[in-house]
Amino acid sequence: MTTDLDTLVTALYVKIDDKIGGTRRPGRPPLLSDSELICLAVAQALLGHHSEARWLRFAHAHLSGMFPYLPERPGYGYRASHSRFFWGLRLYLVCTPAGMPIMWALANPKIGEREVLAAMLEIDAKLVADRDGVLLISDKGFASKPFEETLAKQGIELLRPSRKREKQRHGEPMLKKVRQLIESVNDTLKGQLDLEHHGGRTFEGVAVRVAQRILAMAAAIWHNNKTDAPITRSLIAYDH
């Protein structure tokens, strides 16, 4: 455990508990609150524990002071022989230039990319409505004049590479640098947060583990920004 991780988990707990801590459900209060559960999930992702069983052993040994109640055993484990799963799902992620996740979705790969993005923007319409104009950068898969006209009506300008036989689009020269940023975000999720080794065995399990890693990256960026870290998307201080 590092002091930085302790500080991050503590700050995240306070932030989350301020938002949801006052919510009460019928019946006895849970032994492990929602705020504690989310903080534990972030810590698990940052420390790279794929197995829930091993993670709970680690948490009992190192985190019991911060989390008085921890379950003794998880409902399922992780088999190293099945470390890679393909569930036929595609991850869509919208980030700020700093890499902070804004929207995300898991979708059947048979669903068109533009259809998924349209649904994301419909569900989170307030995110766009609260901003005075949005620049959205994508790849060629989102090319469509009707789709871009629909985005424009929502105050969204789409910046993408030009297709074959299409004139160079405005702002296209800057896409090379943006592509490096996108690959860097992907590398953070796949490399440091082991996104491809999530261990989920059901749709719900995959969705929870993807959310866990996206939240971990967002929490690290948020905390680094609050502490004036030189590189806001660096997870090095928390992943060991």
PDB file of C-alpha atoms in Angstrom:
ATOM      1  CA  MET A   1       0.000   0.000   0.000  1.00  0.00           C
ATOM      2  CA  THR A   2       1.188   3.503  -0.742  1.00  0.00           C
ATOM      3  CA  THR A   3       0.225   6.681   1.027  1.00  0.00           C
ATOM      4  CA  ASP A   4      -1.045   8.046  -2.275  1.00  0.00           C
ATOM      5  CA  LEU A   5      -3.494   5.174  -2.662  1.00  0.00           C
ATOM      6  CA  ASP A   6      -4.709   5.656   0.921  1.00  0.00           C
ATOM      7  CA  THR A   7      -5.274   9.333   0.207  1.00  0.00           C
ATOM      8  CA  LEU A   8      -7.078   8.608  -3.057  1.00  0.00           C
ATOM      9  CA  VAL A   9      -9.403   6.027  -1.483  1.00  0.00           C
ATOM     10  CA  THR A  10     -10.157   8.334   1.450  1.00  0.00           C
ATOM     11  CA  ALA A  11     -10.862  11.327  -0.791  1.00  0.00           C
ATOM     12  CA  LEU A  12     -13.002   9.195  -3.107  1.00  0.00           C
ATOM     13  CA  TYR A  13     -14.994   7.833  -0.170  1.00  0.00           C
ATOM     14  CA  VAL A  14     -15.732  11.336   1.098  1.00  0.00           C
ATOM     15  CA  LYS A  15     -16.746  12.489  -2.393  1.00  0.00           C
ATOM     16  CA  ILE A  16     -19.050   9.510  -2.978  1.00  0.00           C
ATOM     17  CA  ASP A  17     -20.516   9.523   0.521  1.00  0.00           C
ATOM     18  CA  ASP A  18     -21.393  13.210   0.166  1.00  0.00           C
ATOM     19  CA  LYS A  19     -23.457  12.269  -2.890  1.00  0.00           C
ATOM     20  CA  ILE A  20     -25.113   9.020  -1.831  1.00  0.00           C
ATOM     21  CA  GLY A  21     -24.320   8.548   1.855  1.00  0.00           C
ATOM     22  CA  GLY A  22     -27.580  10.075   3.023  1.00  0.00           C
ATOM     23  CA  THR A  23     -29.729   7.692   1.011  1.00  0.00           C
ATOM     24  CA  ARG A  24     -31.473   5.189   3.281  1.00  0.00           C
ATOM     25  CA  ARG A  25     -33.141   1.955   2.203  1.00  0.00           C
ATOM     26  CA  PRO A  26     -35.819   0.008   4.100  1.00  0.00           C
ATOM     27  CA  GLY A  27     -34.532  -2.578   6.567  1.00  0.00           C
ATOM     28  CA  ARG A  28     -31.251  -2.912   8.408  1.00  0.00           C
ATOM     29  CA  PRO A  29     -28.331  -0.851   7.090  1.00  0.00           C
ATOM     30  CA  PRO A  30     -25.787  -2.912   5.102  1.00  0.00           C
ATOM     31  CA  LEU A  31     -22.555  -3.954   6.792  1.00  0.00           C
ATOM     32  CA  LEU A  32     -20.641  -2.656   3.739  1.00  0.00           C
ATOM     33  CA  SER A  33     -21.974   0.651   2.409  1.00  0.00           C
ATOM     34  CA  ASP A  34     -22.220   1.557  -1.273  1.00  0.00           C
ATOM     35  CA  SER A  35     -19.475   4.149  -0.792  1.00  0.00           C
ATOM     36  CA  GLU A  36     -17.134   1.561   0.745  1.00  0.00           C
ATOM     37  CA  LEU A  37     -17.922  -0.962  -1.990  1.00  0.00           C
ATOM     38  CA  ILE A  38     -17.107   1.525  -4.761  1.00  0.00           C
ATOM     39  CA  CYS A  39     -13.846   2.513  -3.059  1.00  0.00           C
ATOM     40  CA  LEU A  40     -12.840  -1.139  -2.705  1.00  0.00           C
ATOM     41  CA  ALA A  41     -13.607  -1.729  -6.385  1.00  0.00           C
ATOM     42  CA  VAL A  42     -11.388   1.208  -7.387  1.00  0.00           C
ATOM     43  CA  ALA A  43      -8.547  -0.003  -5.158  1.00  0.00           C
ATOM     44  CA  GLN A  44      -8.817  -3.536  -6.595  1.00  0.00           C
ATOM     45  CA  ALA A  45      -8.525  -2.239 -10.159  1.00  0.00           C
ATOM     46  CA  LEU A  46      -5.614   0.093  -9.366  1.00  0.00           C
ATOM     47  CA  LEU A  47      -3.690  -2.679  -7.624  1.00  0.00           C
ATOM     48  CA  GLY A  48      -4.317  -5.149 -10.457  1.00  0.00           C
ATOM     49  CA  HIS A  49      -6.081  -7.950  -8.573  1.00  0.00           C
ATOM     50  CA  HIS A  50      -8.019 -10.079 -11.088  1.00  0.00           C
ATOM     51  CA  SER A  51      -9.218 -12.648  -8.575  1.00  0.00           C
ATOM     52  CA  GLU A  52     -11.873 -11.582  -6.096  1.00  0.00           C
ATOM     53  CA  ALA A  53     -10.679 -14.302  -3.691  1.00  0.00           C
ATOM     54  CA  ARG A  54      -7.081 -13.023  -3.719  1.00  0.00           C
ATOM     55  CA  TRP A  55      -8.283  -9.447  -3.530  1.00  0.00           C
ATOM     56  CA  LEU A  56     -10.314 -10.143  -0.398  1.00  0.00           C
ATOM     57  CA  ARG A  57      -7.320 -11.861   1.213  1.00  0.00           C
ATOM     58  CA  PHE A  58      -5.227  -8.797   0.414  1.00  0.00           C
ATOM     59  CA  ALA A  59      -7.920  -6.413   1.635  1.00  0.00           C
ATOM     60  CA  HIS A  60      -8.280  -8.288   4.943  1.00  0.00           C
ATOM     61  CA  ALA A  61      -4.530  -8.024   5.466  1.00  0.00           C
ATOM     62  CA  HIS A  62      -4.009  -4.413   4.371  1.00  0.00           C
ATOM     63  CA  LEU A  63      -7.310  -2.515   4.340  1.00  0.00           C
ATOM     64  CA  SER A  64      -9.217  -3.734   7.391  1.00  0.00           C
ATOM     65  CA  GLY A  65      -8.403  -0.500   9.197  1.00  0.00           C
ATOM     66  CA  MET A  66     -10.184   1.539   6.529  1.00  0.00           C
ATOM     67  CA  PHE A  67     -12.996  -0.956   5.917  1.00  0.00           C
ATOM     68  CA  PRO A  68     -14.107  -2.638   9.184  1.00  0.00           C
ATOM     69  CA  TYR A  69     -16.362  -5.138   7.424  1.00  0.00           C
ATOM     70  CA  LEU A  70     -15.129  -7.220   4.496  1.00  0.00           C
ATOM     71  CA  PRO A  71     -16.784 -10.408   3.188  1.00  0.00           C
ATOM     72  CA  GLU A  72     -14.932 -13.644   4.001  1.00  0.00           C
ATOM     73  CA  ARG A  73     -15.378 -15.240   0.529  1.00  0.00           C
ATOM     74  CA  PRO A  74     -16.648 -14.048  -2.858  1.00  0.00           C
ATOM     75  CA  GLY A  75     -19.342 -15.919  -4.724  1.00  0.00           C
ATOM     76  CA  TYR A  76     -16.992 -16.929  -7.528  1.00  0.00           C
ATOM     77  CA  GLY A  77     -13.334 -16.958  -8.430  1.00  0.00           C
ATOM     78  CA  TYR A  78     -11.044 -16.405 -11.361  1.00  0.00           C
ATOM     79  CA  ARG A  79      -9.359 -19.205 -13.306  1.00  0.00           C
ATOM     80  CA  ALA A  80      -5.993 -18.372 -14.764  1.00  0.00           C
ATOM     81  CA  SER A  81      -6.563 -20.870 -17.576  1.00  0.00           C
ATOM     82  CA  HIS A  82      -9.510 -18.734 -18.743  1.00  0.00           C
ATOM     83  CA  SER A  83      -7.890 -15.346 -18.400  1.00  0.00           C
ATOM     84  CA  ARG A  84      -9.238 -14.039 -21.696  1.00  0.00           C
ATOM     85  CA  PHE A  85     -12.929 -13.931 -22.493  1.00  0.00           C
ATOM     86  CA  PHE A  86     -14.773 -12.675 -25.533  1.00  0.00           C
ATOM     87  CA  TRP A  87     -18.384 -11.887 -24.876  1.00  0.00           C
ATOM     88  CA  GLY A  88     -19.256 -10.272 -28.182  1.00  0.00           C
ATOM     89  CA  LEU A  89     -19.382  -6.800 -26.646  1.00  0.00           C
ATOM     90  CA  ARG A  90     -17.831  -3.595 -27.891  1.00  0.00           C
ATOM     91  CA  LEU A  91     -16.821  -0.778 -25.554  1.00  0.00           C
ATOM     92  CA  TYR A  92     -17.655   2.793 -26.542  1.00  0.00           C
ATOM     93  CA  LEU A  93     -15.889   5.469 -24.520  1.00  0.00           C
ATOM     94  CA  VAL A  94     -16.121   9.266 -24.749  1.00  0.00           C
ATOM     95  CA  CYS A  95     -13.329  11.112 -22.935  1.00  0.00           C
ATOM     96  CA  THR A  96     -12.061  14.650 -22.494  1.00  0.00           C
ATOM     97  CA  PRO A  97      -8.635  15.519 -23.994  1.00  0.00           C
ATOM     98  CA  ALA A  98      -7.157  14.748 -20.560  1.00  0.00           C
ATOM     99  CA  GLY A  99      -8.577  11.231 -20.742  1.00  0.00           C
ATOM    100  CA  MET A 100     -11.369  11.747 -18.195  1.00  0.00           C
ATOM    101  CA  PRO A 101     -14.274   9.411 -19.064  1.00  0.00           C
ATOM    102  CA  ILE A 102     -17.515  11.261 -19.820  1.00  0.00           C
ATOM    103  CA  MET A 103     -19.782   8.559 -21.276  1.00  0.00           C
ATOM    104  CA  TRP A 104     -19.402   4.865 -21.945  1.00  0.00           C
ATOM    105  CA  ALA A 105     -21.454   1.945 -23.167  1.00  0.00           C
ATOM    106  CA  LEU A 106     -21.181  -1.765 -23.913  1.00  0.00           C
ATOM    107  CA  ALA A 107     -23.036  -2.874 -27.032  1.00  0.00           C
ATOM    108  CA  ASN A 108     -23.536  -5.877 -29.260  1.00  0.00           C
ATOM    109  CA  PRO A 109     -21.031  -5.515 -32.141  1.00  0.00           C
ATOM    110  CA  LYS A 110     -23.880  -6.121 -34.595  1.00  0.00           C
ATOM    111  CA  ILE A 111     -25.353  -2.749 -33.633  1.00  0.00           C
ATOM    112  CA  GLY A 112     -24.022   0.094 -35.786  1.00  0.00           C
ATOM    113  CA  GLU A 113     -21.561   2.485 -34.203  1.00  0.00           C
ATOM    114  CA  ARG A 114     -23.626   5.549 -35.075  1.00  0.00           C
ATOM    115  CA  GLU A 115     -26.702   3.953 -33.548  1.00  0.00           C
ATOM    116  CA  VAL A 116     -24.887   3.286 -30.282  1.00  0.00           C
ATOM    117  CA  LEU A 117     -23.471   6.804 -30.090  1.00  0.00           C
ATOM    118  CA  ALA A 118     -26.892   8.294 -30.825  1.00  0.00           C
ATOM    119  CA  ALA A 119     -28.357   6.275 -27.944  1.00  0.00           C
ATOM    120  CA  MET A 120     -25.566   7.392 -25.597  1.00  0.00           C
ATOM    121  CA  LEU A 121     -26.175  11.034 -26.492  1.00  0.00           C
ATOM    122  CA  GLU A 122     -29.905  10.583 -26.000  1.00  0.00           C
ATOM    123  CA  ILE A 123     -29.519   9.007 -22.566  1.00  0.00           C
ATOM    124  CA  ASP A 124     -26.975  11.606 -21.413  1.00  0.00           C
ATOM    125  CA  ALA A 125     -28.471  14.536 -23.325  1.00  0.00           C
ATOM    126  CA  LYS A 126     -27.933  16.877 -20.361  1.00  0.00           C
ATOM    127  CA  LEU A 127     -24.152  16.528 -20.713  1.00  0.00           C
ATOM    128  CA  VAL A 128     -24.350  18.148 -24.137  1.00  0.00           C
ATOM    129  CA  ALA A 129     -27.134  20.586 -23.291  1.00  0.00           C
ATOM    130  CA  ASP A 130     -25.081  22.026 -20.406  1.00  0.00           C
ATOM    131  CA  ARG A 131     -22.231  22.937 -22.761  1.00  0.00           C
ATOM    132  CA  ASP A 132     -22.003  25.727 -25.289  1.00  0.00           C
ATOM    133  CA  GLY A 133     -20.968  23.636 -28.284  1.00  0.00           C
ATOM    134  CA  VAL A 134     -19.186  20.275 -28.272  1.00  0.00           C
ATOM    135  CA  LEU A 135     -16.382  18.992 -30.488  1.00  0.00           C
ATOM    136  CA  LEU A 136     -16.530  15.221 -30.826  1.00  0.00           C
ATOM    137  CA  ILE A 137     -13.566  13.413 -32.394  1.00  0.00           C
ATOM    138  CA  SER A 138     -14.099   9.975 -33.907  1.00  0.00           C
ATOM    139  CA  ASP A 139     -12.811   7.585 -36.550  1.00  0.00           C
ATOM    140  CA  LYS A 140     -14.217   6.946 -40.033  1.00  0.00           C
ATOM    141  CA  GLY A 141     -16.813   4.514 -38.711  1.00  0.00           C
ATOM    142  CA  PHE A 142     -19.038   7.432 -37.711  1.00  0.00           C
ATOM    143  CA  ALA A 143     -19.019   9.014 -41.173  1.00  0.00           C
ATOM    144  CA  SER A 144     -22.520   9.815 -42.374  1.00  0.00           C
ATOM    145  CA  LYS A 145     -23.926  13.101 -43.616  1.00  0.00           C
ATOM    146  CA  PRO A 146     -27.382  12.559 -42.040  1.00  0.00           C
ATOM    147  CA  PHE A 147     -25.771  11.516 -38.756  1.00  0.00           C
ATOM    148  CA  GLU A 148     -23.506  14.572 -38.715  1.00  0.00           C
ATOM    149  CA  GLU A 149     -26.491  16.805 -39.443  1.00  0.00           C
ATOM    150  CA  THR A 150     -28.305  15.249 -36.488  1.00  0.00           C
ATOM    151  CA  LEU A 151     -25.287  15.911 -34.270  1.00  0.00           C
ATOM    152  CA  ALA A 152     -25.090  19.499 -35.482  1.00  0.00           C
ATOM    153  CA  LYS A 153     -28.693  20.075 -34.377  1.00  0.00           C
ATOM    154  CA  GLN A 154     -27.585  19.021 -30.887  1.00  0.00           C
ATOM    155  CA  GLY A 155     -24.700  21.491 -30.940  1.00  0.00           C
ATOM    156  CA  ILE A 156     -22.069  18.812 -31.664  1.00  0.00           C
ATOM    157  CA  GLU A 157     -19.398  19.197 -34.332  1.00  0.00           C
ATOM    158  CA  LEU A 158     -17.899  15.905 -35.519  1.00  0.00           C
ATOM    159  CA  LEU A 159     -14.199  15.852 -36.336  1.00  0.00           C
ATOM    160  CA  ARG A 160     -13.156  12.677 -38.161  1.00  0.00           C
ATOM    161  CA  PRO A 161     -10.734  11.529 -40.874  1.00  0.00           C
ATOM    162  CA  SER A 162     -11.920  11.978 -44.439  1.00  0.00           C
ATOM    163  CA  ARG A 163     -12.976   8.925 -46.372  1.00  0.00           C
ATOM    164  CA  LYS A 164     -11.635   7.892 -49.756  1.00  0.00           C
ATOM    165  CA  ARG A 165     -12.697  10.262 -52.530  1.00  0.00           C
ATOM    166  CA  GLU A 166     -13.622  12.830 -49.905  1.00  0.00           C
ATOM    167  CA  LYS A 167     -11.930  16.205 -49.613  1.00  0.00           C
ATOM    168  CA  GLN A 168      -9.790  16.786 -46.571  1.00  0.00           C
ATOM    169  CA  ARG A 169     -12.037  17.873 -43.744  1.00  0.00           C
ATOM    170  CA  HIS A 170     -11.561  20.916 -41.560  1.00  0.00           C
ATOM    171  CA  GLY A 171      -9.219  20.235 -38.648  1.00  0.00           C
ATOM    172  CA  GLU A 172      -8.093  16.862 -39.993  1.00  0.00           C
ATOM    173  CA  PRO A 173      -4.315  17.554 -39.653  1.00  0.00           C
ATOM    174  CA  MET A 174      -4.647  17.608 -35.839  1.00  0.00           C
ATOM    175  CA  LEU A 175      -6.097  14.084 -35.763  1.00  0.00           C
ATOM    176  CA  LYS A 176      -2.669  12.429 -35.705  1.00  0.00           C
ATOM    177  CA  LYS A 177      -1.942  13.851 -32.264  1.00  0.00           C
ATOM    178  CA  VAL A 178      -5.438  12.997 -31.094  1.00  0.00           C
ATOM    179  CA  ARG A 179      -4.970   9.420 -32.261  1.00  0.00           C
ATOM    180  CA  GLN A 180      -1.945   9.154 -29.982  1.00  0.00           C
ATOM    181  CA  LEU A 181      -4.093  10.362 -27.081  1.00  0.00           C
ATOM    182  CA  ILE A 182      -6.759   7.756 -27.854  1.00  0.00           C
ATOM    183  CA  GLU A 183      -4.171   4.983 -27.974  1.00  0.00           C
ATOM    184  CA  SER A 184      -2.714   6.240 -24.701  1.00  0.00           C
ATOM    185  CA  VAL A 185      -6.126   6.026 -22.990  1.00  0.00           C
ATOM    186  CA  ASN A 186      -6.610   2.530 -24.413  1.00  0.00           C
ATOM    187  CA  ASP A 187      -3.176   1.531 -23.129  1.00  0.00           C
ATOM    188  CA  THR A 188      -4.043   2.771 -19.625  1.00  0.00           C
ATOM    189  CA  LEU A 189      -7.207   0.672 -19.563  1.00  0.00           C
ATOM    190  CA  LYS A 190      -5.670  -2.433 -21.127  1.00  0.00           C
ATOM    191  CA  GLY A 191      -2.166  -2.207 -19.685  1.00  0.00           C
ATOM    192  CA  GLN A 192      -2.358  -0.729 -16.195  1.00  0.00           C
ATOM    193  CA  LEU A 193      -5.974  -1.627 -15.430  1.00  0.00           C
ATOM    194  CA  ASP A 194      -6.068  -5.029 -17.193  1.00  0.00           C
ATOM    195  CA  LEU A 195      -9.340  -4.373 -18.992  1.00  0.00           C
ATOM    196  CA  GLU A 196      -8.914  -7.410 -21.248  1.00  0.00           C
ATOM    197  CA  HIS A 197      -8.518  -9.682 -18.212  1.00  0.00           C
ATOM    198  CA  HIS A 198     -11.714  -8.617 -16.473  1.00  0.00           C
ATOM    199  CA  GLY A 199     -12.816 -12.157 -15.534  1.00  0.00           C
ATOM    200  CA  GLY A 200     -16.535 -11.496 -16.015  1.00  0.00           C
ATOM    201  CA  ARG A 201     -18.665 -14.520 -16.948  1.00  0.00           C
ATOM    202  CA  THR A 202     -22.043 -12.926 -17.506  1.00  0.00           C
ATOM    203  CA  PHE A 203     -23.156  -9.718 -19.203  1.00  0.00           C
ATOM    204  CA  GLU A 204     -23.686  -8.142 -15.789  1.00  0.00           C
ATOM    205  CA  GLY A 205     -20.291  -9.365 -14.609  1.00  0.00           C
ATOM    206  CA  VAL A 206     -18.518  -7.904 -17.625  1.00  0.00           C
ATOM    207  CA  ALA A 207     -20.379  -4.603 -17.305  1.00  0.00           C
ATOM    208  CA  VAL A 208     -19.497  -4.260 -13.601  1.00  0.00           C
ATOM    209  CA  ARG A 209     -15.814  -4.986 -14.210  1.00  0.00           C
ATOM    210  CA  VAL A 210     -15.588  -2.562 -17.119  1.00  0.00           C
ATOM    211  CA  ALA A 211     -17.277   0.101 -14.975  1.00  0.00           C
ATOM    212  CA  GLN A 212     -14.827  -0.687 -12.173  1.00  0.00           C
ATOM    213  CA  ARG A 213     -11.826   0.056 -14.371  1.00  0.00           C
ATOM    214  CA  ILE A 214     -13.300   3.170 -15.951  1.00  0.00           C
ATOM    215  CA  LEU A 215     -14.120   4.488 -12.488  1.00  0.00           C
ATOM    216  CA  ALA A 216     -10.588   3.704 -11.308  1.00  0.00           C
ATOM    217  CA  MET A 217      -9.099   5.715 -14.187  1.00  0.00           C
ATOM    218  CA  ALA A 218     -11.537   8.580 -13.572  1.00  0.00           C
ATOM    219  CA  ALA A 219     -10.780   8.585  -9.831  1.00  0.00           C
ATOM    220  CA  ALA A 220      -7.027   8.728 -10.456  1.00  0.00           C
ATOM    221  CA  ILE A 221      -7.395  11.611 -12.931  1.00  0.00           C
ATOM    222  CA  TRP A 222      -9.687  13.467 -10.513  1.00  0.00           C
ATOM    223  CA  HIS A 223      -7.304  12.995  -7.590  1.00  0.00           C
ATOM    224  CA  ASN A 224      -4.205  13.909  -9.614  1.00  0.00           C
ATOM    225  CA  ASN A 225      -5.934  17.088 -10.754  1.00  0.00           C
ATOM    226  CA  LYS A 226      -6.876  17.993  -7.174  1.00  0.00           C
ATOM    227  CA  THR A 227      -3.304  17.436  -5.978  1.00  0.00           C
ATOM    228  CA  ASP A 228      -1.689  19.271  -8.947  1.00  0.00           C
ATOM    229  CA  ALA A 229       0.131  16.172 -10.153  1.00  0.00           C
ATOM    230  CA  PRO A 230       2.304  16.880 -13.229  1.00  0.00           C
ATOM    231  CA  ILE A 231       0.568  14.184 -15.306  1.00  0.00           C
ATOM    232  CA  THR A 232      -3.110  13.889 -14.481  1.00  0.00           C
ATOM    233  CA  ARG A 233      -3.680  10.487 -16.107  1.00  0.00           C
ATOM    234  CA  SER A 234      -0.717   8.752 -14.456  1.00  0.00           C
ATOM    235  CA  LEU A 235      -1.655   5.741 -12.323  1.00  0.00           C
ATOM    236  CA  ILE A 236       1.914   4.920 -11.288  1.00  0.00           C
ATOM    237  CA  ALA A 237       1.468   6.253  -7.753  1.00  0.00           C
ATOM    238  CA  TYR A 238      -1.446   3.876  -7.143  1.00  0.00           C
ATOM    239  CA  ASP A 239      -0.692   0.636  -9.003  1.00  0.00           C
ATOM    240  CA  HIS A 240       1.786  -0.964  -6.592  1.00  0.00           C
TER     241      HIS A 240
END
